[in-house]
PDB file of C-alpha atoms in Angstrom:
ATOM      1  CA  SER A   1      26.272  39.642   6.048  1.00 45.00           C
ATOM      2  CA  GLU A   2      26.518  43.162   4.686  1.00 50.00           C
ATOM      3  CA  ASP A   3      23.585  44.096   6.957  1.00 56.00           C
ATOM      4  CA  GLY A   4      25.581  43.162  10.055  1.00 59.00           C
ATOM      5  CA  LEU A   5      23.740  39.916  10.775  1.00 66.00           C
ATOM      6  CA  ALA A   6      25.904  36.902  11.461  1.00 66.00           C
ATOM      7  CA  ILE A   7      24.925  33.471  10.152  1.00 65.00           C
ATOM      8  CA  GLY A   8      22.837  31.944  12.917  1.00 62.00           C
ATOM      9  CA  THR A   9      21.409  35.254  14.210  1.00 65.00           C
ATOM     10  CA  ASP A  10      18.177  34.246  15.956  1.00 63.00           C
ATOM     11  CA  ILE A  11      15.024  36.330  15.461  1.00 70.00           C
ATOM     12  CA  LYS A  12      14.474  36.011  19.231  1.00 66.00           C
ATOM     13  CA  ASP A  13      17.538  38.227  19.685  1.00 60.00           C
ATOM     14  CA  LEU A  14      15.890  40.973  17.594  1.00 63.00           C
ATOM     15  CA  MET A  15      12.247  40.699  18.677  1.00 60.00           C
ATOM     16  CA  LYS A  16      10.615  42.272  21.673  1.00 60.00           C
ATOM     17  CA  PRO A  17       7.632  40.419  23.185  1.00 54.00           C
ATOM     18  CA  PRO A  18       4.385  40.921  21.227  1.00 53.00           C
ATOM     19  CA  ALA A  19       1.542  42.979  22.650  1.00 51.00           C
ATOM     20  CA  PRO A  20      -1.345  40.532  23.368  1.00 50.00           C
ATOM     21  CA  ALA A  21      -3.973  43.306  23.500  1.00 46.00           C
ATOM     22  CA  ALA A  22      -3.370  44.080  19.822  1.00 52.00           C
ATOM     23  CA  ASP A  23      -4.044  40.450  18.931  1.00 57.00           C
ATOM     24  CA  ILE A  24      -7.565  40.655  20.322  1.00 55.00           C
ATOM     25  CA  ALA A  25      -8.376  43.897  18.501  1.00 56.00           C
ATOM     26  CA  SER A  26      -7.000  42.856  15.092  1.00 73.00           C
ATOM     27  CA  GLY A  27      -7.887  39.166  15.072  1.00 83.00           C
ATOM     28  CA  VAL A  28      -4.267  38.429  14.162  1.00 90.00           C
ATOM     29  CA  ARG A  29      -2.190  36.567  16.714  1.00 92.00           C
ATOM     30  CA  THR A  30       1.464  37.623  16.872  1.00 91.00           C
ATOM     31  CA  LEU A  31       3.547  34.497  17.397  1.00 92.00           C
ATOM     32  CA  THR A  32       7.004  33.844  18.706  1.00 91.00           C
ATOM     33  CA  TRP A  33       8.867  30.761  17.520  1.00 91.00           C
ATOM     34  CA  ASN A  34       8.297  29.135  20.911  1.00 91.00           C
ATOM     35  CA  ASP A  35       4.549  29.177  20.152  1.00 94.00           C
ATOM     36  CA  LEU A  36       5.138  26.712  17.281  1.00 94.00           C
ATOM     37  CA  VAL A  37       6.650  24.098  19.581  1.00 92.00           C
ATOM     38  CA  ALA A  38       4.296  21.463  20.956  1.00 92.00           C
ATOM     39  CA  GLU A  39       4.185  21.271  24.729  1.00 90.00           C
ATOM     40  CA  GLY A  40       6.820  18.891  26.070  1.00 88.00           C
ATOM     41  CA  TYR A  41       9.115  18.946  23.029  1.00 87.00           C
ATOM     42  CA  ASP A  42      12.740  19.875  23.783  1.00 85.00           C
ATOM     43  CA  ALA A  43      15.105  20.395  20.818  1.00 81.00           C
ATOM     44  CA  GLN A  44      17.988  21.193  23.178  1.00 84.00           C
ATOM     45  CA  SER A  45      17.968  17.637  24.517  1.00 88.00           C
ATOM     46  CA  ILE A  46      18.472  16.338  20.963  1.00 87.00           C
ATOM     47  CA  ILE A  47      21.363  18.741  20.404  1.00 85.00           C
ATOM     48  CA  ALA A  48      22.919  17.789  23.756  1.00 90.00           C
ATOM     49  CA  LYS A  49      22.651  14.097  22.874  1.00 90.00           C
ATOM     50  CA  TYR A  50      24.930  14.576  19.830  1.00 91.00           C
ATOM     51  CA  GLN A  51      27.123  17.512  20.934  1.00 89.00           C
ATOM     52  CA  SER A  52      29.993  15.469  22.413  1.00 91.00           C
ATOM     53  CA  LYS A  53      30.203  13.321  19.254  1.00 91.00           C
ATOM     54  CA  ILE A  54      30.220  16.395  17.003  1.00 88.00           C
ATOM     55  CA  GLN A  55      33.024  18.006  19.012  1.00 89.00           C
ATOM     56  CA  VAL A  56      35.397  15.080  18.410  1.00 93.00           C
ATOM     57  CA  THR A  57      34.779  14.688  14.674  1.00 92.00           C
ATOM     58  CA  ILE A  58      36.538  16.559  11.911  1.00 91.00           C
ATOM     59  CA  GLU A  59      34.425  19.326  10.416  1.00 87.00           C
ATOM     60  CA  GLY A  60      32.998  18.243   7.061  1.00 86.00           C
ATOM     61  CA  SER A  61      34.028  14.618   7.557  1.00 91.00           C
ATOM     62  CA  PRO A  62      31.778  11.672   6.681  1.00 93.00           C
ATOM     63  CA  GLU A  63      31.490  10.961  10.420  1.00 93.00           C
ATOM     64  CA  GLU A  64      30.237  14.495  11.108  1.00 89.00           C
ATOM     65  CA  ARG A  65      27.748  14.298   8.226  1.00 88.00           C
ATOM     66  CA  ALA A  66      26.452  10.975   9.601  1.00 92.00           C
ATOM     67  CA  ILE A  67      25.895  12.534  13.032  1.00 91.00           C
ATOM     68  CA  TYR A  68      24.049  15.502  11.510  1.00 86.00           C
ATOM     69  CA  LYS A  69      21.904  13.108   9.498  1.00 88.00           C
ATOM     70  CA  LEU A  70      20.852  11.350  12.725  1.00 91.00           C
ATOM     71  CA  MET A  71      20.128  14.705  14.377  1.00 87.00           C
ATOM     72  CA  ASP A  72      18.098  15.896  11.377  1.00 83.00           C
ATOM     73  CA  ALA A  73      16.033  12.696  11.464  1.00 88.00           C
ATOM     74  CA  GLU A  74      15.092  13.432  15.085  1.00 87.00           C
ATOM     75  CA  PHE A  75      14.371  17.101  14.304  1.00 83.00           C
ATOM     76  CA  ASN A  76      12.112  16.021  11.434  1.00 85.00           C
ATOM     77  CA  ARG A  77       9.946  14.123  13.925  1.00 89.00           C
ATOM     78  CA  ALA A  78       9.365  17.242  16.061  1.00 88.00           C
ATOM     79  CA  PRO A  79       5.621  17.595  16.721  1.00 94.00           C
ATOM     80  CA  PRO A  80       3.791  20.795  15.685  1.00 96.00           C
ATOM     81  CA  ASN A  81       1.476  22.779  17.934  1.00 96.00           C
ATOM     82  CA  LEU A  82      -1.915  21.565  16.699  1.00 96.00           C
ATOM     83  CA  ASP A  83      -3.737  24.310  18.655  1.00 95.00           C
ATOM     84  CA  LEU A  84      -2.527  26.874  16.081  1.00 96.00           C
ATOM     85  CA  ALA A  85      -4.259  25.266  13.077  1.00 96.00           C
ATOM     86  CA  GLY A  86      -6.444  27.784  11.246  1.00 95.00           C
ATOM     87  CA  THR A  87      -5.239  30.763  13.281  1.00 95.00           C
ATOM     88  CA  THR A  88      -4.489  34.033  11.487  1.00 96.00           C
ATOM     89  CA  VAL A  89      -0.959  34.844  12.583  1.00 95.00           C
ATOM     90  CA  LYS A  90       1.862  37.299  12.253  1.00 94.00           C
ATOM     91  CA  ILE A  91       5.331  35.843  12.773  1.00 94.00           C
ATOM     92  CA  PRO A  92       8.801  37.278  12.223  1.00 94.00           C
ATOM     93  CA  GLY A  93      11.639  35.308  10.728  1.00 93.00           C
ATOM     94  CA  PHE A  94      14.182  34.908   7.969  1.00 91.00           C
ATOM     95  CA  VAL A  95      13.604  33.934   4.337  1.00 92.00           C
ATOM     96  CA  SER A  96      15.196  30.845   2.787  1.00 91.00           C
ATOM     97  CA  PRO A  97      14.040  31.153  -0.852  1.00 92.00           C
ATOM     98  CA  LEU A  98      12.816  28.106  -2.731  1.00 93.00           C
ATOM     99  CA  ASP A  99      12.195  30.013  -5.973  1.00 92.00           C
ATOM    100  CA  GLN A 100      11.810  33.513  -7.339  1.00 88.00           C
ATOM    101  CA  ASN A 101       9.529  35.459  -9.655  1.00 85.00           C
ATOM    102  CA  GLY A 102      11.836  37.856 -11.481  1.00 87.00           C
ATOM    103  CA  GLU A 103      13.570  39.828  -8.727  1.00 90.00           C
ATOM    104  CA  MET A 104      10.947  38.874  -6.131  1.00 90.00           C
ATOM    105  CA  VAL A 105      11.059  35.915  -3.737  1.00 90.00           C
ATOM    106  CA  GLY A 106       8.560  33.210  -4.665  1.00 92.00           C
ATOM    107  CA  ASP A 107       7.819  30.376  -2.251  1.00 94.00           C
ATOM    108  CA  PHE A 108      10.193  30.206   0.702  1.00 94.00           C
ATOM    109  CA  LEU A 109      10.830  28.685   4.087  1.00 94.00           C
ATOM    110  CA  LEU A 110      10.393  31.021   7.041  1.00 95.00           C
ATOM    111  CA  VAL A 111      12.962  30.101   9.675  1.00 93.00           C
ATOM    112  CA  PRO A 112      13.948  31.492  13.083  1.00 91.00           C
ATOM    113  CA  TYR A 113      17.613  32.208  12.365  1.00 85.00           C
ATOM    114  CA  PHE A 114      19.557  33.841   9.563  1.00 80.00           C
ATOM    115  CA  GLY A 115      21.243  31.495   7.085  1.00 69.00           C
ATOM    116  CA  SER A 116      19.247  28.453   8.141  1.00 64.00           C
ATOM    117  CA  CYS A 117      18.881  25.749   5.468  1.00 62.00           C
ATOM    118  CA  ILE A 118      21.390  27.497   3.204  1.00 62.00           C
ATOM    119  CA  HIS A 119      24.491  28.150   5.329  1.00 54.00           C
ATOM    120  CA  SER A 120      23.637  25.998   8.340  1.00 64.00           C
ATOM    121  CA  PRO A 121      21.524  22.928   9.124  1.00 71.00           C
ATOM    122  CA  PRO A 122      17.750  23.392   9.044  1.00 78.00           C
ATOM    123  CA  PRO A 123      15.857  23.893  12.280  1.00 85.00           C
ATOM    124  CA  PRO A 124      13.454  21.260  13.639  1.00 87.00           C
ATOM    125  CA  VAL A 125      10.435  20.708  11.398  1.00 91.00           C
ATOM    126  CA  ASN A 126       8.198  22.462  13.959  1.00 94.00           C
ATOM    127  CA  GLN A 127      10.378  25.570  13.575  1.00 92.00           C
ATOM    128  CA  THR A 128       9.953  25.789   9.793  1.00 94.00           C
ATOM    129  CA  VAL A 129       7.051  27.343   7.860  1.00 97.00           C
ATOM    130  CA  LEU A 130       6.507  26.928   4.122  1.00 97.00           C
ATOM    131  CA  VAL A 131       5.246  30.286   2.825  1.00 97.00           C
ATOM    132  CA  ASN A 132       3.432  30.983  -0.435  1.00 95.00           C
ATOM    133  CA  PRO A 133       3.258  34.806  -0.686  1.00 95.00           C
ATOM    134  CA  GLN A 134       0.386  36.740  -2.241  1.00 91.00           C
ATOM    135  CA  GLU A 135       1.219  38.070  -5.656  1.00 85.00           C
ATOM    136  CA  GLY A 136       2.788  41.476  -5.168  1.00 79.00           C
ATOM    137  CA  LYS A 137       3.159  40.953  -1.396  1.00 79.00           C
ATOM    138  CA  SER A 138       6.600  39.342  -1.329  1.00 87.00           C
ATOM    139  CA  ILE A 139      10.030  40.969  -1.018  1.00 87.00           C
ATOM    140  CA  SER A 140      12.930  41.540  -3.366  1.00 88.00           C
ATOM    141  CA  MET A 141      15.678  38.907  -3.471  1.00 88.00           C
ATOM    142  CA  SER A 142      18.065  41.721  -2.507  1.00 86.00           C
ATOM    143  CA  LYS A 143      16.308  42.029   0.887  1.00 86.00           C
ATOM    144  CA  ILE A 144      16.498  38.417   2.074  1.00 85.00           C
ATOM    145  CA  ARG A 145      19.305  39.253   4.482  1.00 84.00           C
ATOM    146  CA  ARG A 146      16.842  41.124   6.688  1.00 87.00           C
ATOM    147  CA  PRO A 147      14.044  39.580   8.769  1.00 90.00           C
ATOM    148  CA  VAL A 148      10.420  39.863   7.657  1.00 92.00           C
ATOM    149  CA  TRP A 149       6.957  39.620   9.144  1.00 93.00           C
ATOM    150  CA  VAL A 150       4.674  37.034   7.540  1.00 95.00           C
ATOM    151  CA  VAL A 151       0.916  37.447   7.982  1.00 94.00           C
ATOM    152  CA  GLY A 152      -1.683  34.837   7.054  1.00 95.00           C
ATOM    153  CA  GLU A 153      -3.616  31.757   8.102  1.00 97.00           C
ATOM    154  CA  LEU A 154      -1.369  29.115   9.639  1.00 97.00           C
ATOM    155  CA  LYS A 155      -2.005  25.540   8.590  1.00 97.00           C
ATOM    156  CA  VAL A 156      -0.523  22.553  10.358  1.00 97.00           C
ATOM    157  CA  GLU A 157       0.556  20.799   7.192  1.00 94.00           C
ATOM    158  CA  ARG A 158       3.714  18.836   6.625  1.00 94.00           C
ATOM    159  CA  SER A 159       5.725  19.742   3.494  1.00 93.00           C
ATOM    160  CA  SER A 160       8.993  18.540   2.072  1.00 91.00           C
ATOM    161  CA  THR A 161      11.325  20.796   0.060  1.00 89.00           C
ATOM    162  CA  ASP A 162      14.847  20.520  -1.299  1.00 87.00           C
ATOM    163  CA  LEU A 163      16.103  22.577   1.667  1.00 83.00           C
ATOM    164  CA  ALA A 164      14.150  21.198   4.620  1.00 86.00           C
ATOM    165  CA  GLU A 165      10.935  19.745   6.006  1.00 89.00           C
ATOM    166  CA  ALA A 166       8.229  22.104   7.290  1.00 94.00           C
ATOM    167  CA  ALA A 167       5.424  21.343   9.758  1.00 95.00           C
ATOM    168  CA  TYR A 168       3.478  24.518   8.946  1.00 97.00           C
ATOM    169  CA  ARG A 169       2.270  26.365   5.870  1.00 98.00           C
ATOM    170  CA  ILE A 170       0.950  29.856   5.199  1.00 97.00           C
ATOM    171  CA  GLU A 171      -0.638  30.300   1.778  1.00 95.00           C
ATOM    172  CA  ASN A 172      -1.543  33.645   0.253  1.00 94.00           C
ATOM    173  CA  ALA A 173       0.759  35.281   2.820  1.00 95.00           C
ATOM    174  CA  ARG A 174       1.485  38.969   3.099  1.00 92.00           C
ATOM    175  CA  LEU A 175       5.069  39.993   3.835  1.00 90.00           C
ATOM    176  CA  GLU A 176       6.289  43.117   5.560  1.00 86.00           C
ATOM    177  CA  GLU A 177       9.805  44.258   6.291  1.00 82.00           C
ATOM    178  CA  TYR A 178      10.602  43.506   9.922  1.00 85.00           C
ATOM    179  CA  SER A 179      10.520  46.254  12.498  1.00 75.00           C
ATOM    180  CA  GLU A 180      10.074  45.901  16.256  1.00 65.00           C
ATOM    181  CA  ASP A 181       7.499  48.662  16.031  1.00 60.00           C
ATOM    182  CA  GLN A 182       5.304  46.334  13.970  1.00 51.00           C
ATOM    183  CA  ASN A 183       4.687  43.888  16.826  1.00 51.00           C
ATOM    184  CA  THR A 184       1.192  45.320  16.906  1.00 44.00           C
ATOM    185  CA  SER A 185       0.762  46.371  13.260  1.00 40.00           C
ATOM    186  CA  THR A 186      -1.034  44.242  10.645  1.00 41.00           C
ATOM    187  CA  LYS A 187      -1.167  46.737   7.725  1.00 38.00           C
TER     188      LYS A 187
END
């Protein structure tokens, strides 16, 4: 992108570990994407299961699309972390817009890597959050190439959109432009 982020850039590559002491003081738990994964779930084993088949198919072919469809079906069964239900969280990620209000992003999917759902396959369902931003607390469509922080109460609630399935939802969310310095901030 024009901001220097390649499609597939993972937020984990940009984020430093959160400061747990700040979570206690603010009542807001800063999450990493690994926190959303239920114990025992391993997405890499699903990818490995299909990797050799993908490598021998022609890109964009019906065979490749069929393989991705099988992979997506397994990803859409990924279990959420039920222990996070009702927790007030702060999580960084990338915006995949579902709609817009004028020049502002409306509802969107928060995902762990840039271009997900639009330019690349969606992540597992337990790595996707449906976000409904507070009025006036979203970001401009022109800024969706940069990561954001999303703050709000996390619900374990399955949703289906045109772009992907989501295992989590944050309603009435507040958005902030991403900065590593904000690992402890909850403005």
